[in-house]
Coordinates of C-alpha atoms (C1' of nucleotides) in Angstrom, one line a residue:
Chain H
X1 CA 95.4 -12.0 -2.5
X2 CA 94.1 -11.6 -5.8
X3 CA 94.4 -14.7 -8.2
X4 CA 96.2 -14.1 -11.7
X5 CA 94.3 -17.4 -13.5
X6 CA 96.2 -16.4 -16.7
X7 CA 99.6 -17.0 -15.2
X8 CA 102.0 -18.8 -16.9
X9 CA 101.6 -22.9 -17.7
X10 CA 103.0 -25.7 -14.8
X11 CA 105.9 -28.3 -15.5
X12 CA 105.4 -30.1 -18.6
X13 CA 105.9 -33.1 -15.8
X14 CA 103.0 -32.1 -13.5
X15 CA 101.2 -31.3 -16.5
X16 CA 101.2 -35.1 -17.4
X17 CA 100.9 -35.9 -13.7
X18 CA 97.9 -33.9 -13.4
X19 CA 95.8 -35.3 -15.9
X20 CA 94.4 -33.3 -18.7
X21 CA 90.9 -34.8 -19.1
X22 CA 89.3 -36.3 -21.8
X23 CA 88.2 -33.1 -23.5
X24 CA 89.6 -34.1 -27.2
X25 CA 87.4 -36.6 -27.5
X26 CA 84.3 -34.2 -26.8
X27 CA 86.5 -31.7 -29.3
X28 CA 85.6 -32.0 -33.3
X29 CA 87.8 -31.9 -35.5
X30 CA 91.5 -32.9 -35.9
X31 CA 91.9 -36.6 -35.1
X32 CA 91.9 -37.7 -31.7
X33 CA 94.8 -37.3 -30.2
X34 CA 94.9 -40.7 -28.2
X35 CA 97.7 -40.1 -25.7
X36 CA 96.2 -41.6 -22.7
X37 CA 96.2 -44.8 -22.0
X38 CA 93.1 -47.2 -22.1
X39 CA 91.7 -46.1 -18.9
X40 CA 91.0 -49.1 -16.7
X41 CA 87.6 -49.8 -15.6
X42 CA 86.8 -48.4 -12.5
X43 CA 84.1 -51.5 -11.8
X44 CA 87.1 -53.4 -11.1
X45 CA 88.2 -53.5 -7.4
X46 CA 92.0 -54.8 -7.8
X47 CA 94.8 -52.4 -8.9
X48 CA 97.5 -54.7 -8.2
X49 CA 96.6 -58.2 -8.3
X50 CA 96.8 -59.2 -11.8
X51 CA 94.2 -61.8 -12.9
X52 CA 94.9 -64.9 -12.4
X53 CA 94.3 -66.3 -15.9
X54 CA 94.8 -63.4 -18.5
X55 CA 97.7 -63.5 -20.1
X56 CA 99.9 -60.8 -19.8
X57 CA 98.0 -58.0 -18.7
X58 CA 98.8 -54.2 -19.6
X59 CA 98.9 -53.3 -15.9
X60 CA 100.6 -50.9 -14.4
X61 CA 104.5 -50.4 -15.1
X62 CA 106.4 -50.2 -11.9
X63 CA 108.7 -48.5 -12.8
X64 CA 106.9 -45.9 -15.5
X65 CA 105.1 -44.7 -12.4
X66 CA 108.0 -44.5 -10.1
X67 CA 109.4 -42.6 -12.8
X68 CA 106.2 -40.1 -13.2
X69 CA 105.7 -40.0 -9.8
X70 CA 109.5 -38.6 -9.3
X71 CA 109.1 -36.2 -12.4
X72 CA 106.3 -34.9 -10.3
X73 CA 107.5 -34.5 -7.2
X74 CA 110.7 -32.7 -9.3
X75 CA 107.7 -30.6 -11.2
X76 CA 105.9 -29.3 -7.9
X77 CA 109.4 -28.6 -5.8
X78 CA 110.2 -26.5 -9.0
X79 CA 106.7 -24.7 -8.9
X80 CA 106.1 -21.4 -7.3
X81 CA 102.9 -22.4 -5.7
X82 CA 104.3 -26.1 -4.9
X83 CA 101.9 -25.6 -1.4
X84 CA 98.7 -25.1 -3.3
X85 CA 100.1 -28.1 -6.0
X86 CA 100.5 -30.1 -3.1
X87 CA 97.1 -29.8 -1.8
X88 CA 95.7 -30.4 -5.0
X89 CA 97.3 -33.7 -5.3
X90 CA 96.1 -34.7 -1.9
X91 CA 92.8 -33.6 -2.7
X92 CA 92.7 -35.7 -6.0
X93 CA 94.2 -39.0 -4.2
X94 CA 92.0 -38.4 -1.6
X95 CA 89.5 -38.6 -3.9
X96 CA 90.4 -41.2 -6.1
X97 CA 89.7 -43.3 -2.8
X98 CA 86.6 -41.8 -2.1
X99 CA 85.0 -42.8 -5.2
X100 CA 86.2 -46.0 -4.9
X101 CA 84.6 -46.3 -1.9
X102 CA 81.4 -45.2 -2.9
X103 CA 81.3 -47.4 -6.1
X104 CA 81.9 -50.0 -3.3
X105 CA 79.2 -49.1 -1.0
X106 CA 76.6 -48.2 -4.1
X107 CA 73.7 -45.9 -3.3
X108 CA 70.7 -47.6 -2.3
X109 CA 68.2 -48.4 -5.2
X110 CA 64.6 -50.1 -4.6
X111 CA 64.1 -51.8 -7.6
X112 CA 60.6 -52.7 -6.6
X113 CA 59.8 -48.8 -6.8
X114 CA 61.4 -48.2 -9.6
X115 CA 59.2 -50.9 -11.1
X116 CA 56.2 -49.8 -9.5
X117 CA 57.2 -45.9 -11.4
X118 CA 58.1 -47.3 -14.9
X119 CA 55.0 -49.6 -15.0
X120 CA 52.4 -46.3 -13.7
X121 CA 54.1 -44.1 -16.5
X122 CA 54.5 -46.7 -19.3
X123 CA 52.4 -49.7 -18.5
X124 CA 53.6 -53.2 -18.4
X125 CA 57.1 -53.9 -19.2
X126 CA 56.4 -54.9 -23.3
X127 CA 58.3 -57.5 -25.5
X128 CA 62.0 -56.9 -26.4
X129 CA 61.8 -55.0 -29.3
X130 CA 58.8 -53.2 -28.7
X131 CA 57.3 -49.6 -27.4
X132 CA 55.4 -49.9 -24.2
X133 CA 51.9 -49.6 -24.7
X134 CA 51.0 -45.7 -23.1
X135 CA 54.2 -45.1 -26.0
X136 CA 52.4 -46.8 -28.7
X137 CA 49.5 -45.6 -27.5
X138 CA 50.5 -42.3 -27.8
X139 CA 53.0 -42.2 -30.9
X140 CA 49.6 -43.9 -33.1
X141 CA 48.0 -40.6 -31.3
X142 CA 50.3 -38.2 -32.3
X143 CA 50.1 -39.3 -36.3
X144 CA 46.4 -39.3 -36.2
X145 CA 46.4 -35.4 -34.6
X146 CA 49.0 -34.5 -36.9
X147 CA 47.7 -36.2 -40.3
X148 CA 51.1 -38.6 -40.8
X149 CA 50.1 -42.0 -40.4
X150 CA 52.9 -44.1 -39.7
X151 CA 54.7 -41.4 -38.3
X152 CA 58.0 -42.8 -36.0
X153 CA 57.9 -40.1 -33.0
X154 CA 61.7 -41.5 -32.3
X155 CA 62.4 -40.0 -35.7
X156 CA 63.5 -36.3 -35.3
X157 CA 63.5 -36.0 -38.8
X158 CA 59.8 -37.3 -39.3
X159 CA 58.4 -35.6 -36.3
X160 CA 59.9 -32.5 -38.0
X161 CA 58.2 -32.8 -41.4
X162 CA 55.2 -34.3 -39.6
X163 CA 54.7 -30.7 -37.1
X164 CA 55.5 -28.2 -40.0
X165 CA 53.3 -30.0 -42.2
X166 CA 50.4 -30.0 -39.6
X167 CA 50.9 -26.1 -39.5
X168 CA 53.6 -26.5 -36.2
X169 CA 56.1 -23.5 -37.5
X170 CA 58.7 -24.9 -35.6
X171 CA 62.8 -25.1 -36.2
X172 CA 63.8 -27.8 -34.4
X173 CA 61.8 -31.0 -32.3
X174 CA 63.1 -29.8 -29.1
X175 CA 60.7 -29.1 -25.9
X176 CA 61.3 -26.0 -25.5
X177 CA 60.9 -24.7 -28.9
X178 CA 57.5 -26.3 -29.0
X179 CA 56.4 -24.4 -26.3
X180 CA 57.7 -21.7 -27.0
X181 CA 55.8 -21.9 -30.4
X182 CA 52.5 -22.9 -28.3
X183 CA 53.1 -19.3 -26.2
X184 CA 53.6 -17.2 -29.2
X185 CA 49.8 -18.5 -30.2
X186 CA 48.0 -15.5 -28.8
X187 CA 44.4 -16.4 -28.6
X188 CA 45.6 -20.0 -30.0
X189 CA 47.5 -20.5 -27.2
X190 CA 45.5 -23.1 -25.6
X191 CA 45.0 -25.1 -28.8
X192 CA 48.2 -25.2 -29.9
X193 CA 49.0 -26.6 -25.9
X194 CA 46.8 -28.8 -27.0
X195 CA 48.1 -30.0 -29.6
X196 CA 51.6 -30.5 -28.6
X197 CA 50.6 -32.1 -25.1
X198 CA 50.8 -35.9 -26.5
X199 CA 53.9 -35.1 -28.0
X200 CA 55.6 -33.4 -25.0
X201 CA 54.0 -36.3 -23.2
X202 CA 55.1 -39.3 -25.9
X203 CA 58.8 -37.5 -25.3
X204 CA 58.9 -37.6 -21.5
X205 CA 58.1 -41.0 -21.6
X206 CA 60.5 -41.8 -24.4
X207 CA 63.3 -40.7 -22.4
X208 CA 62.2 -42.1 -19.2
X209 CA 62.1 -45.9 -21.5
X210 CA 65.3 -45.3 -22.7
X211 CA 67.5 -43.7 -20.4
X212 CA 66.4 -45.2 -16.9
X213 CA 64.0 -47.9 -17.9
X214 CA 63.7 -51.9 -17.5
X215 CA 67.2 -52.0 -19.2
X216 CA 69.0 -49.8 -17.0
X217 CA 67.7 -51.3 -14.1
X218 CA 68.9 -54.4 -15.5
X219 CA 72.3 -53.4 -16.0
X220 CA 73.1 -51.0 -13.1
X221 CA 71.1 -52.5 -10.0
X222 CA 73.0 -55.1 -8.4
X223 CA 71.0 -56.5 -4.9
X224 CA 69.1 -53.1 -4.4
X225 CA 72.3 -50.6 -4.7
X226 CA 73.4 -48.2 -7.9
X227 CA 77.4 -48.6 -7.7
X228 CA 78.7 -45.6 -9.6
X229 CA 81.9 -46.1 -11.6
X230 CA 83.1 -42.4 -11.5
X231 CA 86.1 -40.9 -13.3
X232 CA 87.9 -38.7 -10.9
X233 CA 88.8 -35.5 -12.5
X234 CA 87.6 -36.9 -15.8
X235 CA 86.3 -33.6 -16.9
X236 CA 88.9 -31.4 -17.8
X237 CA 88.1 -28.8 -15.3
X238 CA 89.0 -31.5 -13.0
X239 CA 85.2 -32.2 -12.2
X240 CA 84.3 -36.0 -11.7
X241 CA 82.8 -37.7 -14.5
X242 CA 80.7 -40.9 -14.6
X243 CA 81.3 -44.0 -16.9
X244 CA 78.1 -46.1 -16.8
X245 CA 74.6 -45.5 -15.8
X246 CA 74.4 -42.2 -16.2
X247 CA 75.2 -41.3 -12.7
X248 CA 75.5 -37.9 -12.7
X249 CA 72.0 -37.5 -14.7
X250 CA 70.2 -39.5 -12.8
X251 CA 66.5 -37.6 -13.3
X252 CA 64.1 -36.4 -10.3
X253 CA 61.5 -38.1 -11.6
X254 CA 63.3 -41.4 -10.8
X255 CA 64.7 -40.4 -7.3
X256 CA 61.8 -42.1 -5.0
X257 CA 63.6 -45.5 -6.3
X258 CA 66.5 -44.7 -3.8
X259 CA 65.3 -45.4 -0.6
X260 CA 67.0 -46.0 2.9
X261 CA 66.1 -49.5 4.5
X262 CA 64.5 -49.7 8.1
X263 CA 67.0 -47.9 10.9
X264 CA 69.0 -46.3 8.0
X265 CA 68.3 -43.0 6.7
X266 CA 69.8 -40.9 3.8
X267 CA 71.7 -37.6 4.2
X268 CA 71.1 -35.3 1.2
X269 CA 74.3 -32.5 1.5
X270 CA 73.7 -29.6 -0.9
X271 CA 76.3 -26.7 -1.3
X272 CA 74.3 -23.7 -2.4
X273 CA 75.6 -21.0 -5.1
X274 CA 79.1 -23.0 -5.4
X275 CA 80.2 -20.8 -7.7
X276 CA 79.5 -17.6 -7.2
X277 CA 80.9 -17.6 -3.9
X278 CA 84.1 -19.2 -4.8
X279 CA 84.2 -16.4 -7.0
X280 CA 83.8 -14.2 -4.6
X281 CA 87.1 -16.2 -2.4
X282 CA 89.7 -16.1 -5.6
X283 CA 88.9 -13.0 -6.7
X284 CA 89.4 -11.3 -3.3
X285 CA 85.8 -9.6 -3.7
X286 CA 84.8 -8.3 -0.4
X287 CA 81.4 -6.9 -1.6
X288 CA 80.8 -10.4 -3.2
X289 CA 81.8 -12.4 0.0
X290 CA 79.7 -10.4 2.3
X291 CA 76.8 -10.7 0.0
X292 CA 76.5 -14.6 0.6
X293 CA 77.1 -14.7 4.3
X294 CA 74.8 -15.9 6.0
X295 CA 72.5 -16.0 3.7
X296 CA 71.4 -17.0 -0.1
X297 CA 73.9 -15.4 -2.0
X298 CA 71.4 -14.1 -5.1
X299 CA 68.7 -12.6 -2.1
X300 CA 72.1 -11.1 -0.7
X301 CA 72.6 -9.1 -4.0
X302 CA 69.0 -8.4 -4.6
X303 CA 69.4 -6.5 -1.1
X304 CA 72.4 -4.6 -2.5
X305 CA 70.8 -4.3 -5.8
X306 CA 67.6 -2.3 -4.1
X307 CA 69.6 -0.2 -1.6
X308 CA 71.6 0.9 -4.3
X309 CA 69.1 1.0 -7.3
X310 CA 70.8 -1.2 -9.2
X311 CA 68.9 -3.3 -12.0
X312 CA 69.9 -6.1 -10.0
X313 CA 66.8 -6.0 -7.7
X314 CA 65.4 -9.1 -6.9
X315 CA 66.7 -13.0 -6.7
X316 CA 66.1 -14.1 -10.5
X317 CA 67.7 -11.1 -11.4
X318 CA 71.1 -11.4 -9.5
X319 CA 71.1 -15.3 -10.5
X320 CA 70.6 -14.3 -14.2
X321 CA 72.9 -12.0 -13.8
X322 CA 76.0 -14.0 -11.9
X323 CA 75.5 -16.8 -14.0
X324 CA 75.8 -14.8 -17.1
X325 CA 79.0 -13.5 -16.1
X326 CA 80.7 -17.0 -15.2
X327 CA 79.2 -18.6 -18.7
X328 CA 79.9 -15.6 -20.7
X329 CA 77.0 -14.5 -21.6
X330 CA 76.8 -12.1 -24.8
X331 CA 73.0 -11.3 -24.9
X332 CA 69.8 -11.5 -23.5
X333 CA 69.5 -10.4 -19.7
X334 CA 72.4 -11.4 -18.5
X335 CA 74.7 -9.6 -21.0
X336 CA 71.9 -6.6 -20.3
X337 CA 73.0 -6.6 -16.6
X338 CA 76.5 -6.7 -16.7
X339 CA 77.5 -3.3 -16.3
X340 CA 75.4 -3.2 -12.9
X341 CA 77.3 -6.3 -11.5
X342 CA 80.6 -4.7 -12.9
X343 CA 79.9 -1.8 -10.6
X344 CA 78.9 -3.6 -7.3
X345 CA 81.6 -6.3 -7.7
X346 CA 84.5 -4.8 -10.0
X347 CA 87.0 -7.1 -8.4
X348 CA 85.2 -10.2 -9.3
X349 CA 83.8 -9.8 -12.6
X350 CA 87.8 -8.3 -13.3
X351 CA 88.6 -12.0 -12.6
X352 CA 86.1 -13.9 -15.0
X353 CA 87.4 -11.2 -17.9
X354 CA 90.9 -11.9 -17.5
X355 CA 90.6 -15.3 -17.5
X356 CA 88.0 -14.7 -20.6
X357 CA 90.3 -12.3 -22.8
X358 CA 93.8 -15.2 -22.0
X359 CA 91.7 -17.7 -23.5
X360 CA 90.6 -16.0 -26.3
X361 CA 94.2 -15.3 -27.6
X362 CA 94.8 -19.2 -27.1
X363 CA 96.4 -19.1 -23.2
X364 CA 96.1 -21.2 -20.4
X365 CA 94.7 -20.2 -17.3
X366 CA 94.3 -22.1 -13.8
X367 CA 92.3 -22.9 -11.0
X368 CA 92.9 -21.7 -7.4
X369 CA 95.3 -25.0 -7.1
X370 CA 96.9 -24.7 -10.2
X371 CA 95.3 -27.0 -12.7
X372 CA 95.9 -25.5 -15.8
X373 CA 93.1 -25.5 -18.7
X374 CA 94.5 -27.0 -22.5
X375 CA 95.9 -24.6 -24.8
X376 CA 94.2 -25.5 -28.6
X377 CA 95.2 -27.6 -31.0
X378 CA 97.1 -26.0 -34.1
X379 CA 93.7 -26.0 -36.3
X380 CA 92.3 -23.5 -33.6
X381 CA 95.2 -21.1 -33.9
X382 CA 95.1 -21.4 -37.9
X383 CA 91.5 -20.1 -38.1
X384 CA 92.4 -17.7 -35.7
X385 CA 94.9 -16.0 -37.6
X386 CA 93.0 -16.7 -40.6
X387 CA 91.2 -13.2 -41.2
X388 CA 91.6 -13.3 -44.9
X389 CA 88.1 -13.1 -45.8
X390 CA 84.8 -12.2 -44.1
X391 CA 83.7 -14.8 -43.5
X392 CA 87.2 -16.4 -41.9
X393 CA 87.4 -13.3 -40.1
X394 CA 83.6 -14.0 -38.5
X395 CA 84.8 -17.8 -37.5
X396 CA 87.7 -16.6 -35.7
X397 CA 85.7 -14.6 -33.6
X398 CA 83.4 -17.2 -33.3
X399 CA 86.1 -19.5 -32.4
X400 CA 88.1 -16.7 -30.1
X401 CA 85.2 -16.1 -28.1
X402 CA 84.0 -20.1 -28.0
X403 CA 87.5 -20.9 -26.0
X404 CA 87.2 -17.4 -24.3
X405 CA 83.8 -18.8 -22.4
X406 CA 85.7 -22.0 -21.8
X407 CA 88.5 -20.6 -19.8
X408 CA 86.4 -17.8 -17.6
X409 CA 83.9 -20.9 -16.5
X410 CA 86.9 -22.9 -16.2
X411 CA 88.5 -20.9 -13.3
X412 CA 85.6 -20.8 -11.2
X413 CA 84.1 -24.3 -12.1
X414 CA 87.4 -26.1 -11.8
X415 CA 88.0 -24.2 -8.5
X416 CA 84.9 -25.0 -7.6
X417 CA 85.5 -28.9 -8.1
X418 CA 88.7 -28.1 -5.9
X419 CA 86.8 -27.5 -2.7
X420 CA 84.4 -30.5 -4.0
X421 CA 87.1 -32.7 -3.3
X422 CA 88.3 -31.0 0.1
X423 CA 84.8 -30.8 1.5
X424 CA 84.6 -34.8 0.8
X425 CA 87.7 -35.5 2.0
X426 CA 86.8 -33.6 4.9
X427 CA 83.9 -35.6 5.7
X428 CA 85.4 -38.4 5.1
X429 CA 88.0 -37.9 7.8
X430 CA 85.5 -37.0 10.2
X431 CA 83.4 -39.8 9.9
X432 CA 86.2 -42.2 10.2
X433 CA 87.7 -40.8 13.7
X434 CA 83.8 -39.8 14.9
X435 CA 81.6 -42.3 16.7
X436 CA 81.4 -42.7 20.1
X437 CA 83.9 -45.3 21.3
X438 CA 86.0 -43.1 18.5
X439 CA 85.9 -46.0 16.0
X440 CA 84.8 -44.5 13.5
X441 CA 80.7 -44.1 12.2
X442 CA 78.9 -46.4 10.3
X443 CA 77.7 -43.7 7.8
X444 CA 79.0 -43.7 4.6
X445 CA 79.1 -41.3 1.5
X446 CA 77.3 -43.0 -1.3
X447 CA 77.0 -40.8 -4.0
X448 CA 78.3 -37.1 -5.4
X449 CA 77.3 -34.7 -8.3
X450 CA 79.5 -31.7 -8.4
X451 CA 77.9 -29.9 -5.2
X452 CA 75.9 -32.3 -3.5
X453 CA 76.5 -35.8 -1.4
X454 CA 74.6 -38.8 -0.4
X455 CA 75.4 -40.6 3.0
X456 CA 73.6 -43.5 4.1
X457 CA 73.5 -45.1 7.6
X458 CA 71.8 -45.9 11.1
X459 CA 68.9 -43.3 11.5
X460 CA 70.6 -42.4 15.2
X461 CA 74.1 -41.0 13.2
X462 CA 71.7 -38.6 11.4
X463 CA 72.2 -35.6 13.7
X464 CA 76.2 -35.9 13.5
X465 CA 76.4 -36.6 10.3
X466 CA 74.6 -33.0 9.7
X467 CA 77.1 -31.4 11.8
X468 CA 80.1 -33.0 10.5
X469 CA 79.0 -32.6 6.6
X470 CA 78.8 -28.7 7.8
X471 CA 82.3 -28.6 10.1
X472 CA 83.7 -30.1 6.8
X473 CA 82.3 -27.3 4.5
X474 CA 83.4 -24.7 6.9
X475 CA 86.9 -26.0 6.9
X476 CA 87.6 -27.1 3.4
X477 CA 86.6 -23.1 2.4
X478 CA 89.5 -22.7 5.1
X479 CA 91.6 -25.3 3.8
X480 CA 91.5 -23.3 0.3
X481 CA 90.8 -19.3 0.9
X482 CA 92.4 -19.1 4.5
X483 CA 90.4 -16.6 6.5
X484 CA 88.4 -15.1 3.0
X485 CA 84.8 -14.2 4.6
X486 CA 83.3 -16.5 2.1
X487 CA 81.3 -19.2 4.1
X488 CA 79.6 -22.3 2.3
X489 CA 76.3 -22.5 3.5
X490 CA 74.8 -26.3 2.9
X491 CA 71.0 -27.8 2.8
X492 CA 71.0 -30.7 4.2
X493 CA 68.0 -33.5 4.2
X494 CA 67.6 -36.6 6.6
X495 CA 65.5 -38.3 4.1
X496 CA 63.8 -41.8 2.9
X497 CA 63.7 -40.9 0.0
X498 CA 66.1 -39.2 -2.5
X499 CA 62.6 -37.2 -4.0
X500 CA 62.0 -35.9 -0.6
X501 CA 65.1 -33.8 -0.8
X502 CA 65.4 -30.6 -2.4
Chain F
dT1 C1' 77.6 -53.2 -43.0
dG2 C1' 80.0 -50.5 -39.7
dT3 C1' 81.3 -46.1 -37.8
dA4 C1' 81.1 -41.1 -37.0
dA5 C1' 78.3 -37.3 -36.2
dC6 C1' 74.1 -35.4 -35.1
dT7 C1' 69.7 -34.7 -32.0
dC8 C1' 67.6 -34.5 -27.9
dA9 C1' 67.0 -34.9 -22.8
dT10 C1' 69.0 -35.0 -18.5
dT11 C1' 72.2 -33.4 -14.5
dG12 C1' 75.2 -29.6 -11.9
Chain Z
dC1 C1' 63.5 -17.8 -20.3
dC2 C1' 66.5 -21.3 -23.1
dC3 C1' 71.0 -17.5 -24.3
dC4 C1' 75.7 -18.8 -22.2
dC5 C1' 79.7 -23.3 -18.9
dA6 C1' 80.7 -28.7 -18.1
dA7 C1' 79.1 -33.4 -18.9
dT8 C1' 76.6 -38.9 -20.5
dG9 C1' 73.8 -41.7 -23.3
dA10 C1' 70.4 -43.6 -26.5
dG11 C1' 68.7 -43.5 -30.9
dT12 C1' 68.8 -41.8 -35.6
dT13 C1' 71.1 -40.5 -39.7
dA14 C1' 74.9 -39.7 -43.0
dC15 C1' 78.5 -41.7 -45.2
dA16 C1' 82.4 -44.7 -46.6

DNA sequence: TGTAACTCATTG
DNA sequence: CCCCCAATGAGTTACA
């Protein structure tokens, strides 16, 4: 059963139902276009009660969502794929309740640790106001070595001017572009390392200060547990988002902080090769599905690739490859090994184009549950059409191919958030009739990022919970694709610690 | 002075 | 190897 992901839009009634996302706000250009309500803030518990003392609260009208919700029952009766709607309701109210859940429980955080890391990397915890002393340290460093006194490191702009000045031919500040200048060096190779280690080094620890320092742990650890606030289907894919901490970046160098307590012990899920493989289920590619059973999907096509002499011969290959195709890729390797995946999976890559070519005429396409992506706002179709010129003809493609890439990844990522949610829900439904006097475990999901799942209880759960976080991967693939020989293949880690994982 | 946009690093 | 998909967040910078 081949999916058609360009086929036509859903009830303007689900569509509100279903929510959009909050991708305008991400979009430039144009105003925003604000329809949404003021989203309420997840931290709070209480969707009913009204606090006791504020004065008339906005809270939910009544009868506005009796209304909506009867506009979308109405909308998915109407629908030809009302089944597949259905589910995908149930998966997303499912899962509303699953993240409230886990912002309740909170994934364990060691504050001590986390301490204990911040103050080996940076030093002691400085003044408000000021750097920490291996930063200052390091930024006083970095001016000397490069001839700017007074240099500010935080300062792209400065460190910029400062490097080219000093002979660093770079474009940009980024990482990656210093070491990529540093490997072009030839025999200077080592000095130029050399001399862009204390930057490198002054820009790790930068980010490790400012993005999970003493200020986040201030503001996000609440008695030894990170509580979450997610935004279920925030992403317009349909993806959760995170509001707050920066939960779904929180960085491996940080990850020994979370830490089960005596008799508890952490259960580190991890779907591998997500997409690809439901890829391989939506588009109906045999070749594809048979690839990943059983086995890493990417070694699967390297074997395929070698039997067959296909460019596609070994892991990194296939992986550049795949990933190529669901991003879009127009150059580089990936583009270069296209027409070898085209011929070993036709039916599959045929899926990823389609959904490419509708979006870069402006159409909508949808996931395997019928979330459909946003068509573009009026600006986008004007300098579409708008060929007049060189260089308006140039920015149309530029923008024609821009949403193009948006709506092939959007098929297969937003699908692939789709059997997120089922393989949760899945889990959670096990745990809560499992146990052994059938009352349910005492394990609980703590924490998700797209493909992977935290659980956290008594160390003597830890061989169930494996099994039931696999059951529930077998049957939400079930749940979606039927009896599609597409299996979801999981590493899973009965951990201390979060950094032991993986 | 306050806000919007940019830059960079991080995650899947 | 940093090109391509989706995000958040902190700090800087441009501008009204």
């Amino acid at each position: 059963m081949p999916a058609d992901p360009a086929r036509g839009r859903e009830p303007a009634g689900l569509r509100r139902g279903v929510r959009a996302g909050r991708r305008d706000r991400a979009r430039r250009g144009g105003a925003p276009r604000s329809r949404a309500p003021p989203r309420a803030d997840p931290g709070q518990a209480s969707l009913f009660a009204a606090p006791a003392a504020a004065p008339a609260p906005a809270g939910p009208d009544v009868a506005a969502l009796v209304r909506e919700l009867e506009a979308q029952l109405r909308a998915v009766a109407g629908s030809p794929r009302s089944h597949r709607l259905n589910l995908l309701l149930a998966a997303e109210s499912q899962g509303g309740l699953i993240a409230a859940e886990m912002h309740h429980e909170g994934l364990p955080w060691n504050r001590g640790i986390h301490e204990q890391l911040l103050e080996q990397m940076l030093g002691p915890r400085p003044e408000e106001g000021r750097r920490p002393a291996r930063m200052q340290s390091l930024a006083e460093h970095v001016g000397r070595v490069l001839g700017s006194e007074r240099l500010n490191p935080d300062s792209p702009q400065d460190l910029l001017r400062a490097l080219n000045s000093a002979g660093v031919r770079v474009g940009t500040t980024r990482k990656w572009d210093l070491m990529a200048w540093a490997a072009q060096g030839g025999a200077q190779t080592e000095e130029r390392r050399e001399l862009i280690r204390p930057v490198l080094e002054y820009k790790q620890l930068y980010r490790l200060w400012t993005a999970n320092g003493w200020h986040w742990l201030d503001e996000w650890i609440r008695e030894d547990r990170f509580h979450a606030a997610y935004v279920v289907g925030g992403v317009v894919t349909g993806r959760w988002a995170a509001h707050g901490g920066g939960a779904m970046q929180i960085p491996k160098t940080v990850r020994d902080a979370v830490r089960a307590e005596p008799g508890h012990v952490l259960t580190v899920a991890d779907a591998s090769q997500v997409e690809p493989r439901i890829l391989a289920a939506m588009s109906g590619d045999r070749a594809l599905a048979v690839a990943g059973r059983g086995h890493d999907l990417y070694l699967g096509i390297a074997e395929i690739g070698q039997r067959t002499g296909s460019a596609l011969k070994d892991r990194q290959a296939a992986k550049i490859a795949l990933l190529g195709a669901m991003y879009g890729a127009t150059s580089g390797d990936a583009a270069a090994m296209m027409p070898h995946l085209r011929r070993l999976f036709p039916t599959a890559i045929e899926l990823v184009e389609r959904a490419a070519a509708a979006g870069e005429r402006g159409g909508q396409v949808s996931t395997w549950l019928g979330r459909t992506s946003p068509v573009p706002d009026e600006a986008w179709f004007a300098s579409v059409r708008d060929v007049g010129t060189a260089q308006a003809e140039s920015r149309s493609r530029t923008l024609s191919r821009s949403h193009g890439r948006f709506t092939r990844n959007f098929v297969v990522q937003g699908t692939a958030a789709e059997w997120a949610l089922c393989w949760m829900g899945e889990i959670r439904r096990r745990l809560r009739s499992g146990g052994a006097d059938g009352a349910g475990m005492r394990t609980r999901m703590v924490f998700f990022v797209h493909d992977e799942v935290v659980l956290y209880g008594p160390e003597e759960e830890a061989e169930a919970v494996h099994g039931i976080v696999a059951d529930a991967a077998e049957a939400a693939g079930r749940l979606l694709f039927g009896d599609a020989p597409v299996d979801f293949p999981l590493t899973v880690a009965a951990v201390g610690s979060y950094a032991e994982a993986k």
